């Protein structure tokens, strides 16, 4: 099983728009939206939900006012300042550690498991998709990401597919770590800005920490050619594969407004050729194509 | 007063808005970069670094000579961070949430606390702006404790501007919770709208007054405007797509310095926030 995970460090560099574009080029694969916090891929793929499951995250403490003697043990032990003067638990501050639950001398604290979100198996015009929606202000995003990646794998095996295309979240924290661990290859979408550059290096460091090979796409490259060059230099110096450049193109936004990917929106143009070439480069790389076998559809024009 | 600048979707312009507002004000204020996974504000504010502080969170360390392997510690731990197998105690430091439960229940007092590095907090100064940022260690999963630590650096009697991380889950909540106003930055596209709706739900949950900045306001469609009107959220600033702004940003330059006509707009943005809060006070 191979899994390509698309990340960026910085948000808004074009991860989801590119993932959606790749959907038109990939074959026999399962799609996975691992950005469970602010998932957007479904806005372009319009998945038809076939199976809906609750995601049970952690538990939250609830003090039963009837049996509580206000002795203060829970308040003293809580390191998250989640229990106030009147012995009510602030569900946003509660970490779900259960220390108060176990230590309450009156056994007055309940610890119900919370539904923290939902996850779905859907069908789309590009094949099956696994995605999720974490509840607002919920924790455990990493746990949900791991869960849907596992489900995507199970689904792919069931369908006889050997490839998963995953749209990852921004950042380098918990959900990103959960998205990239065990991935075949990581594609970082960078924009040529000081922050895009800075954030790419942080994700690349994370990838190195987990020993995953990184490939780089510079999106909107013509906004700052000089910066694009510095990014490419840095990437090469760090032994990342340079996949190519994509120009700044309002078509990405225009197609998004219509709920389409750029291949469905327009048939030809510089941007489409760039994305197609990048895709070919990914699929022909030794990471995705270990035996080096040629795909005649790609090589013979 | 604390103003947090947030957005559901990433890359909508949080850092651009927060840093330019801070620079336009030019008064004594504290700027906290709470996007500890990818802190970027320093690239635009260019503060002089004054101090770097290591931030740790406490994780258990077991003295096996005292341990009787009673398993009380692994029973209380909800995060599987401490496990007893036969006569071995294993601590998984990365999974620990630092609740201290294992220490509390250990009958032999065999558990003490040691630190796990979360990252660093950097303090600096840019003219009148006191600058503080968190930088999460590569490989560290938990950003909220780090964000809470950065939040401690604000002075209660001075304006604080917070650059928050994207999303709607725990890191954003840690950055917004307890602030006086949330300035949401979005773009008028389907992705911008969808993520804005999530962000608005989060802000409502916390009960914080909010306003909207629409960046690249002339791309996409009008649905963000319609949504803002339905939700009764005021649009405080619109920034059109301008290649010059994009290029200025890409080089790490601030808009208010390179394009002085923007200084007034960012100043007015802050005055509008003050006005909004005053009006809110009057109605209460």
Coordinates of C-alpha atoms in Angstrom, one line a residue:
Chain A
X1 CA 0.0 0.0 0.0
X2 CA 1.3 3.4 -0.9
X3 CA 0.2 6.7 0.6
X4 CA 0.9 10.1 -0.7
X5 CA 0.3 12.8 1.9
X6 CA 0.0 16.5 0.9
X7 CA 1.0 19.0 3.5
X8 CA 2.3 22.6 3.7
X9 CA 3.2 23.8 7.1
X10 CA 1.7 27.2 6.3
X11 CA -2.0 27.2 5.6
X12 CA -3.6 28.4 2.3
X13 CA -0.8 27.5 0.0
X14 CA -3.0 25.3 -2.2
X15 CA -3.0 21.8 -0.6
X16 CA -6.6 21.0 -1.1
X17 CA -6.9 22.6 -4.6
X18 CA -4.0 20.5 -5.7
X19 CA -5.2 17.3 -4.0
X20 CA -8.5 17.8 -5.9
X21 CA -6.6 18.3 -9.1
X22 CA -4.6 15.1 -8.5
X23 CA -7.9 13.3 -8.1
X24 CA -8.5 13.7 -11.9
X25 CA -5.1 12.1 -12.5
X26 CA -4.9 9.3 -10.0
X27 CA -6.4 5.9 -10.7
X28 CA -7.5 3.0 -8.4
X29 CA -7.1 4.9 -5.2
X30 CA -8.9 5.9 -2.0
X31 CA -9.0 9.6 -1.1
X32 CA -8.5 10.6 2.5
X33 CA -9.1 14.1 3.9
X34 CA -6.9 14.2 7.0
X35 CA -7.6 17.9 7.7
X36 CA -10.3 17.0 10.2
X37 CA -10.2 20.4 11.8
X38 CA -11.1 22.5 8.8
X39 CA -11.8 20.0 6.1
X40 CA -12.4 21.5 2.7
X41 CA -11.8 18.7 0.1
X42 CA -15.5 17.7 0.2
X43 CA -16.4 21.2 -1.1
X44 CA -14.8 20.2 -4.4
X45 CA -15.6 16.5 -4.4
X46 CA -19.2 16.6 -3.2
X47 CA -19.0 13.1 -1.5
X48 CA -22.1 11.0 -1.3
X49 CA -22.0 9.7 2.2
X50 CA -22.5 6.0 2.4
X51 CA -21.5 5.3 6.0
X52 CA -21.5 7.7 8.9
X53 CA -19.9 6.9 12.2
X54 CA -19.5 8.7 15.5
X55 CA -16.0 9.5 16.7
X56 CA -15.8 9.0 20.4
X57 CA -12.9 11.1 21.7
X58 CA -12.0 11.5 25.3
X59 CA -14.1 11.9 28.4
X60 CA -15.0 15.0 30.3
X61 CA -15.5 15.2 34.0
X62 CA -19.0 16.1 35.4
X63 CA -19.4 16.8 39.1
X64 CA -22.7 15.6 40.5
X65 CA -24.0 18.5 42.6
X66 CA -26.1 16.2 44.8
X67 CA -23.2 14.0 46.1
X68 CA -20.5 16.7 46.0
X69 CA -19.5 17.9 49.5
X70 CA -17.3 20.7 48.1
X71 CA -14.3 19.3 49.9
X72 CA -12.0 20.8 47.3
X73 CA -9.8 17.7 46.6
X74 CA -10.7 17.8 42.8
X75 CA -9.9 21.5 42.6
X76 CA -6.6 21.1 44.2
X77 CA -5.6 18.2 42.0
X78 CA -6.8 19.7 38.7
X79 CA -3.8 21.1 36.8
X80 CA -5.9 22.5 34.1
X81 CA -7.9 25.0 36.1
X82 CA -11.0 23.4 34.9
X83 CA -13.0 23.4 38.1
X84 CA -14.4 26.7 39.4
X85 CA -15.3 28.0 42.8
X86 CA -18.8 26.5 42.7
X87 CA -17.5 23.1 41.7
X88 CA -18.6 23.2 38.1
X89 CA -16.3 21.7 35.4
X90 CA -15.4 24.0 32.5
X91 CA -15.7 21.5 29.6
X92 CA -13.4 23.6 27.4
X93 CA -10.6 23.6 30.0
X94 CA -11.0 20.0 31.0
X95 CA -8.2 17.8 29.7
X96 CA -10.0 14.5 30.3
X97 CA -7.3 13.1 32.5
X98 CA -9.8 11.7 35.1
X99 CA -7.7 12.5 38.1
X100 CA -10.6 14.2 39.8
X101 CA -12.8 11.3 38.9
X102 CA -10.6 8.7 40.6
X103 CA -9.6 10.8 43.6
X104 CA -13.0 12.2 44.6
X105 CA -13.7 10.8 48.1
X106 CA -17.5 10.9 47.5
X107 CA -17.3 9.3 44.0
X108 CA -19.3 12.3 42.9
X109 CA -17.7 12.8 39.5
X110 CA -18.9 11.2 36.4
X111 CA -16.7 10.8 33.3
X112 CA -18.9 10.3 30.3
X113 CA -17.2 9.6 26.9
X114 CA -17.8 12.5 24.5
X115 CA -18.8 12.3 20.9
X116 CA -16.1 14.5 19.5
X117 CA -16.9 14.3 15.8
X118 CA -18.0 12.1 13.0
X119 CA -16.3 10.3 10.2
X120 CA -17.6 9.2 6.9
X121 CA -17.0 6.7 4.1
X122 CA -18.3 8.2 0.8
X123 CA -18.3 7.8 -2.9
X124 CA -17.2 10.6 -5.2
X125 CA -16.8 10.9 -8.9
X126 CA -13.1 10.1 -8.3
X127 CA -13.6 7.0 -6.3
X128 CA -14.1 6.2 -2.6
X129 CA -13.3 8.8 0.0
X130 CA -12.8 8.7 3.8
X131 CA -13.2 12.0 5.6
X132 CA -14.3 13.4 9.0
X133 CA -15.5 16.4 10.9
X134 CA -14.1 17.1 14.3
X135 CA -16.5 18.9 16.6
X136 CA -15.9 22.6 17.3
X137 CA -13.3 23.2 20.1
X138 CA -12.7 19.5 20.4
X139 CA -9.4 17.7 21.3
X140 CA -8.1 14.5 20.0
X141 CA -7.7 15.6 16.4
X142 CA -4.6 13.3 16.1
X143 CA -6.7 10.3 17.2
X144 CA -9.3 11.0 14.6
X145 CA -6.7 11.5 11.8
X146 CA -5.1 8.1 12.7
X147 CA -8.6 6.5 12.7
X148 CA -9.6 7.8 9.2
X149 CA -6.2 6.9 7.8
X150 CA -6.6 3.4 9.1
X151 CA -10.1 3.2 7.6
X152 CA -8.8 4.5 4.3
X153 CA -6.3 1.7 4.3
X154 CA -8.9 -0.9 5.1
X155 CA -11.2 0.4 2.4
X156 CA -8.4 0.4 -0.2
X157 CA -7.5 -3.2 0.7
X158 CA -11.1 -4.2 0.4
X159 CA -11.4 -2.6 -3.0
X160 CA -8.1 -4.1 -4.2
X161 CA -6.5 -0.6 -4.5
X162 CA -2.9 0.0 -3.6
X163 CA -2.8 3.8 -3.4
X164 CA -4.2 6.4 -1.0
X165 CA -4.1 10.1 -1.7
X166 CA -4.3 12.1 1.5
X167 CA -4.9 15.8 2.0
X168 CA -3.1 16.8 5.2
X169 CA -3.6 19.6 7.7
X170 CA -1.4 22.7 8.1
X171 CA 1.1 23.1 11.0
X172 CA 3.5 20.6 12.5
X173 CA 1.7 19.5 15.6
X174 CA -0.5 16.6 16.7
X175 CA -2.8 16.2 13.6
X176 CA 0.2 16.6 11.2
X177 CA 2.2 14.0 13.1
X178 CA -0.8 11.7 12.9
X179 CA -1.2 12.4 9.2
X180 CA 2.4 11.7 8.1
X181 CA 3.6 8.8 10.2
X182 CA 4.0 5.8 7.9
X183 CA 3.4 7.7 4.7
X184 CA 5.2 6.6 1.6
X185 CA 6.1 10.1 0.5
X186 CA 5.2 13.6 1.6
X187 CA 4.5 16.4 -0.8
X188 CA 4.9 19.9 0.6
X189 CA 3.1 22.7 -1.3
X190 CA 5.0 25.9 -0.7
X191 CA 4.2 29.5 -1.7
X192 CA 7.1 31.8 -2.4
X193 CA 6.8 34.0 0.7
X194 CA 9.1 34.4 3.7
X195 CA 6.5 32.6 5.8
X196 CA 6.0 29.8 3.2
X197 CA 9.7 29.2 3.2
X198 CA 10.0 29.3 6.9
X199 CA 7.1 26.9 7.4
X200 CA 8.4 24.5 4.7
X201 CA 11.6 24.1 6.6
X202 CA 9.7 23.2 9.8
X203 CA 7.6 20.5 8.1
X204 CA 10.7 19.2 6.3
X205 CA 12.4 18.9 9.8
X206 CA 9.4 17.0 11.0
X207 CA 9.5 14.7 8.0
X208 CA 13.2 14.1 8.7
X209 CA 12.4 13.3 12.3
X210 CA 10.0 10.6 11.0
X211 CA 12.3 9.6 8.2
X212 CA 9.9 10.3 5.3
X213 CA 11.0 11.5 1.9
X214 CA 9.8 14.9 0.9
X215 CA 8.9 16.3 -2.5
X216 CA 8.3 20.0 -3.1
X217 CA 5.9 22.0 -5.3
X218 CA 6.2 25.8 -5.5
X219 CA 2.7 27.1 -6.0
X220 CA 2.0 30.7 -7.2
X221 CA 5.7 30.7 -8.0
X222 CA 5.6 33.9 -10.1
X223 CA 4.5 36.0 -7.1
X224 CA 8.2 36.1 -6.1
X225 CA 10.6 34.5 -8.5
X226 CA 13.6 35.2 -6.2
X227 CA 11.9 33.5 -3.3
X228 CA 10.9 30.6 -5.5
X229 CA 14.6 30.1 -6.3
X230 CA 15.7 30.3 -2.7
X231 CA 13.0 27.7 -1.8
X232 CA 14.2 25.4 -4.6
X233 CA 17.8 25.8 -3.5
X234 CA 17.0 25.0 0.1
X235 CA 14.9 22.0 -1.0
X236 CA 17.7 20.6 -3.1
X237 CA 20.2 21.2 -0.4
X238 CA 18.0 19.2 1.9
X239 CA 17.7 16.3 -0.6
X240 CA 14.0 16.9 -1.3
X241 CA 12.7 16.1 -4.7
X242 CA 11.8 19.2 -6.7
X243 CA 8.5 18.5 -8.5
X244 CA 8.0 21.8 -10.3
X245 CA 6.4 25.2 -10.3
X246 CA 2.7 26.2 -10.7
X247 CA 1.9 29.8 -11.7
X248 CA -0.4 32.0 -9.8
X249 CA -3.7 31.4 -11.5
X250 CA -7.2 32.8 -10.7
X251 CA -8.6 29.6 -12.2
X252 CA -8.0 27.9 -8.9
X253 CA -10.5 30.2 -7.2
X254 CA -12.9 30.3 -10.1
X255 CA -13.1 26.5 -10.3
X256 CA -13.5 26.4 -6.5
X257 CA -16.5 28.7 -6.7
X258 CA -18.0 26.2 -9.1
X259 CA -17.2 23.3 -6.9
X260 CA -14.8 21.8 -9.5
X261 CA -11.2 21.0 -9.7
X262 CA -9.1 22.8 -12.3
X263 CA -9.1 19.9 -14.8
X264 CA -12.9 19.9 -14.8
X265 CA -13.0 23.7 -15.1
X266 CA -10.6 24.1 -18.0
X267 CA -9.2 21.8 -20.6
X268 CA -5.8 23.3 -21.3
X269 CA -3.3 25.9 -20.2
X270 CA 0.0 26.4 -18.6
X271 CA -1.3 25.5 -15.1
X272 CA -2.9 22.3 -16.2
X273 CA 0.3 21.2 -18.0
X274 CA 2.4 22.1 -14.9
X275 CA 0.1 20.0 -12.6
X276 CA 0.1 17.1 -15.0
X277 CA 3.9 17.1 -15.3
X278 CA 4.2 17.3 -11.5
X279 CA 1.9 14.3 -11.1
X280 CA 3.9 12.3 -13.7
X281 CA 7.1 13.1 -11.8
X282 CA 5.6 11.9 -8.5
X283 CA 4.3 8.6 -10.0
X284 CA 7.6 7.9 -11.8
X285 CA 9.8 8.7 -8.8
X286 CA 11.6 5.7 -7.2
X287 CA 9.5 6.2 -4.1
X288 CA 6.2 5.6 -5.8
X289 CA 7.5 3.3 -8.5
X290 CA 10.1 1.0 -6.9
X291 CA 10.6 -1.3 -9.9
X292 CA 11.0 1.6 -12.3
X293 CA 8.3 0.3 -14.6
X294 CA 7.2 2.7 -17.2
X295 CA 3.6 3.7 -17.7
X296 CA 3.0 3.7 -21.4
X297 CA 0.1 6.2 -21.1
X298 CA 2.5 8.7 -19.6
X299 CA 5.6 8.1 -21.6
X300 CA 4.2 7.6 -25.1
X301 CA 2.6 10.7 -26.4
Chain B
X1 CA -7.5 44.5 26.3
X2 CA -6.7 41.4 24.3
X3 CA -7.5 41.2 20.6
X4 CA -7.0 37.8 19.0
X5 CA -6.7 37.4 15.3
X6 CA -8.0 34.0 14.1
X7 CA -9.4 32.2 11.1
X8 CA -10.7 28.7 10.4
X9 CA -8.8 28.4 7.1
X10 CA -5.1 28.9 7.0
X11 CA -3.4 31.4 4.7
X12 CA -6.2 34.0 4.8
X13 CA -4.0 36.7 6.2
X14 CA -4.0 36.5 10.0
X15 CA -0.4 37.3 10.3
X16 CA -0.6 40.1 7.8
X17 CA -3.6 41.7 9.6
X18 CA -2.2 41.3 13.1
X19 CA 1.3 42.6 12.4
X20 CA 0.1 45.5 10.3
X21 CA -2.4 46.5 12.9
X22 CA 0.3 46.4 15.6
X23 CA 2.7 48.5 13.4
X24 CA 0.0 51.0 12.5
X25 CA -0.8 51.6 16.1
X26 CA 2.7 52.4 17.0
X27 CA 1.9 52.5 20.7
X28 CA 3.1 50.4 23.6
X29 CA 1.6 47.0 23.1
X30 CA 2.4 43.3 23.5
X31 CA 2.3 41.1 20.4
X32 CA 1.9 37.3 21.1
X33 CA 2.5 34.9 18.2
X34 CA 0.5 31.9 19.4
X35 CA 0.8 30.0 16.1
X36 CA 3.5 28.0 17.8
X37 CA 3.6 25.3 15.1
X38 CA 4.4 27.8 12.4
X39 CA 5.3 31.2 14.0
X40 CA 5.6 33.8 11.2
X41 CA 4.9 37.2 12.8
X42 CA 8.6 37.6 13.6
X43 CA 9.4 37.6 9.9
X44 CA 7.4 40.8 9.5
X45 CA 7.9 42.5 12.8
X46 CA 11.6 41.7 12.9
X47 CA 12.0 42.2 16.6
X48 CA 15.4 42.4 18.3
X49 CA 15.7 39.1 20.2
X50 CA 16.3 39.7 23.9
X51 CA 15.7 36.4 25.6
X52 CA 15.0 32.8 24.7
X53 CA 13.4 30.6 27.4
X54 CA 13.0 26.8 27.3
X55 CA 9.5 25.6 28.0
X56 CA 9.0 22.2 29.5
X57 CA 6.0 20.2 30.7
X58 CA 6.3 17.8 33.6
X59 CA 6.4 14.0 32.9
X60 CA 6.8 11.2 35.4
X61 CA 10.1 9.6 36.3
X62 CA 9.9 6.4 38.2
X63 CA 12.3 5.3 40.9
X64 CA 12.2 1.5 40.3
X65 CA 14.0 0.8 43.6
X66 CA 10.9 2.1 45.4
X67 CA 8.3 0.7 42.9
X68 CA 6.2 -2.3 43.9
X69 CA 4.6 -2.6 40.4
X70 CA 1.1 -2.2 41.9
X71 CA -0.1 -0.7 38.6
X72 CA -2.0 2.1 40.3
X73 CA -0.2 4.6 38.0
X74 CA -1.1 2.8 34.8
X75 CA -4.7 2.4 36.0
X76 CA -5.2 6.1 36.5
X77 CA -3.5 7.2 33.3
X78 CA -6.0 7.8 30.5
X79 CA -3.4 8.5 27.9
X80 CA -1.5 5.1 28.2
X81 CA 1.6 7.1 29.0
X82 CA 2.7 4.9 31.9
X83 CA 2.5 1.1 31.7
X84 CA 3.5 -1.6 34.1
X85 CA 4.6 -4.9 32.5
X86 CA 5.8 -7.5 35.1
X87 CA 8.6 -5.8 36.9
X88 CA 9.0 -3.0 34.4
X89 CA 7.5 0.4 34.4
X90 CA 7.5 2.1 31.0
X91 CA 6.9 5.8 30.6
X92 CA 5.9 7.1 27.2
X93 CA 6.9 10.7 27.6
X94 CA 5.3 11.9 24.4
X95 CA 1.9 10.7 25.3
X96 CA 1.9 12.3 28.8
X97 CA -0.6 15.2 29.4
X98 CA 1.1 16.2 32.6
X99 CA -2.0 15.7 34.8
X100 CA 0.1 14.4 37.7
X101 CA -2.4 11.6 38.4
X102 CA 0.3 8.9 38.6
X103 CA 2.2 10.8 41.2
X104 CA -0.9 11.3 43.3
X105 CA -1.9 7.7 43.4
X106 CA 1.6 6.1 43.8
X107 CA 1.5 4.6 47.3
X108 CA 5.3 4.3 47.5
X109 CA 6.1 7.9 46.4
X110 CA 8.2 6.4 43.7
X111 CA 7.2 8.9 41.0
X112 CA 8.8 12.3 40.7
X113 CA 8.5 14.8 37.9
X114 CA 11.0 15.6 35.2
X115 CA 10.6 17.8 32.1
X116 CA 9.8 17.1 28.5
X117 CA 10.8 20.0 26.2
X118 CA 7.8 21.6 24.5
X119 CA 9.8 24.2 22.7
X120 CA 11.0 27.7 23.3
X121 CA 9.5 31.1 24.0
X122 CA 11.3 34.0 22.5
X123 CA 11.0 37.6 23.8
X124 CA 12.0 40.6 21.8
X125 CA 11.3 44.3 21.1
X126 CA 10.4 46.1 17.9
X127 CA 10.2 49.9 18.7
X128 CA 7.2 50.2 21.0
X129 CA 6.0 46.6 20.4
X130 CA 6.9 44.0 23.0
X131 CA 7.2 40.8 21.0
X132 CA 6.7 37.2 22.4
X133 CA 6.5 34.1 20.4
X134 CA 6.3 30.3 21.0
X135 CA 8.1 27.9 18.9
X136 CA 7.1 24.3 19.2
X137 CA 9.8 21.7 19.2
X138 CA 9.9 19.6 16.0
X139 CA 8.2 16.3 16.8
X140 CA 6.3 17.6 19.8
X141 CA 2.5 17.0 19.3
X142 CA 1.0 19.1 22.0
X143 CA 0.7 22.8 21.2
X144 CA -1.9 24.0 23.7
X145 CA 0.3 23.9 26.8
X146 CA 2.9 25.9 24.8
X147 CA 0.2 28.4 23.7
X148 CA -1.0 28.8 27.3
X149 CA 2.5 29.6 28.3
X150 CA 2.9 32.3 25.7
X151 CA -0.5 33.8 26.8
X152 CA 1.0 34.3 30.3
X153 CA 3.3 37.0 28.9
X154 CA 0.5 39.6 28.3
X155 CA 0.2 42.6 30.7
X156 CA -3.3 43.1 31.9
X157 CA -3.3 46.9 31.6
X158 CA -1.8 47.0 28.1
X159 CA -3.1 46.2 24.7
X160 CA -2.2 42.6 23.6
X161 CA -2.6 41.4 20.0
X162 CA -2.6 37.7 19.5
X163 CA -1.8 36.0 16.2
X164 CA -3.7 32.7 16.5
X165 CA -3.1 29.4 14.7
X166 CA -5.6 28.2 12.0
X167 CA -8.4 25.7 12.6
X168 CA -11.1 25.3 15.2
X169 CA -9.7 22.7 17.6
X170 CA -7.8 22.9 20.9
X171 CA -4.8 25.0 19.8
X172 CA -7.1 27.8 18.5
X173 CA -9.3 27.6 21.6
X174 CA -6.2 28.0 23.7
X175 CA -5.2 31.1 21.8
X176 CA -8.7 32.7 21.8
X177 CA -10.2 31.7 25.1
X178 CA -10.5 34.7 27.5
X179 CA -9.6 37.3 24.9
X180 CA -11.9 40.4 24.6
X181 CA -12.3 40.4 20.9
X182 CA -11.7 38.0 18.0
X183 CA -10.9 39.5 14.7
X184 CA -11.6 36.8 12.1
X185 CA -9.8 36.9 8.8
X186 CA -11.3 35.2 5.8
X187 CA -11.4 35.2 2.0
X188 CA -14.6 35.2 -0.1
X189 CA -14.2 31.7 -1.5
X190 CA -16.1 28.4 -0.7
X191 CA -13.1 27.2 1.4
X192 CA -13.0 30.6 3.2
X193 CA -16.7 30.5 3.9
X194 CA -16.9 27.0 5.1
X195 CA -14.0 27.4 7.5
X196 CA -15.3 30.8 8.7
X197 CA -18.6 29.1 9.7
X198 CA -16.6 26.7 11.9
X199 CA -14.6 29.5 13.4
X200 CA -17.8 31.5 14.1
X201 CA -19.3 28.5 15.9
X202 CA -16.1 28.3 18.0
X203 CA -16.2 32.0 18.9
X204 CA -19.9 31.7 19.8
X205 CA -19.1 28.8 22.1
X206 CA -16.5 30.9 23.9
X207 CA -18.9 33.9 23.9
X208 CA -16.4 36.4 22.6
X209 CA -17.5 39.4 20.4
X210 CA -16.1 39.2 16.9
X211 CA -15.6 41.2 13.7
X212 CA -14.5 40.2 10.2
X213 CA -11.7 41.2 7.9
X214 CA -12.2 40.0 4.3
X215 CA -8.9 39.6 2.5
X216 CA -8.6 39.4 -1.3
X217 CA -12.2 40.7 -1.2
X218 CA -12.6 40.9 -4.9
X219 CA -11.9 37.3 -5.7
X220 CA -14.4 34.4 -5.4
X221 CA -18.1 35.2 -4.7
X222 CA -20.4 37.2 -2.4
X223 CA -21.4 34.3 -0.1
X224 CA -19.1 35.3 2.7
X225 CA -20.7 38.8 2.8
X226 CA -24.2 37.3 2.8
X227 CA -23.2 34.9 5.6
X228 CA -21.7 37.8 7.7
X229 CA -24.9 39.8 7.3
X230 CA -27.1 36.9 8.3
X231 CA -24.9 36.3 11.4
X232 CA -24.8 40.0 12.1
X233 CA -21.0 40.1 12.1
X234 CA -19.6 43.5 11.0
X235 CA -17.0 43.6 8.2
X236 CA -14.4 45.9 9.7
X237 CA -11.9 45.9 6.8
X238 CA -11.8 44.7 3.2
X239 CA -8.4 44.2 1.5
X240 CA -8.6 43.8 -2.3
X241 CA -6.3 41.4 -4.1
X242 CA -3.4 43.5 -5.1
X243 CA -0.2 42.0 -6.6
X244 CA 1.8 44.7 -4.8
X245 CA 0.4 43.6 -1.4
X246 CA 1.1 40.0 -2.2
X247 CA 4.7 40.8 -3.3
X248 CA 5.3 43.0 -0.3
X249 CA 4.1 40.2 2.0
X250 CA 6.2 37.7 0.1
X251 CA 9.4 39.6 0.9
X252 CA 8.6 39.9 4.6
X253 CA 7.8 43.6 4.4
X254 CA 4.9 45.2 6.2
X255 CA 2.1 46.8 4.1
X256 CA 1.8 49.9 6.4
X257 CA 5.4 50.8 5.8
X258 CA 5.6 50.0 2.1
X259 CA 2.2 51.3 1.2
X260 CA 1.5 54.2 3.7
X261 CA -2.1 54.6 2.5
X262 CA -2.8 51.4 4.4
X263 CA -1.7 52.8 7.7
X264 CA -4.9 54.7 8.3
X265 CA -7.0 51.7 7.3
X266 CA -5.3 49.5 9.9
X267 CA -5.6 52.3 12.5
X268 CA -9.3 52.6 11.7
X269 CA -9.6 48.8 12.0
X270 CA -8.4 49.0 15.6
X271 CA -10.6 52.0 16.4
X272 CA -13.6 50.2 15.0
X273 CA -12.8 47.3 17.3
X274 CA -12.7 49.7 20.3
X275 CA -16.0 51.3 19.1
X276 CA -17.6 47.9 18.7
X277 CA -16.7 46.9 22.3
X278 CA -17.9 50.3 23.7
X279 CA -21.2 49.9 22.0
X280 CA -21.5 46.4 23.4
X281 CA -20.8 47.7 26.9
X282 CA -23.6 50.3 26.5
X283 CA -26.2 47.8 25.5
X284 CA -25.4 45.5 28.4

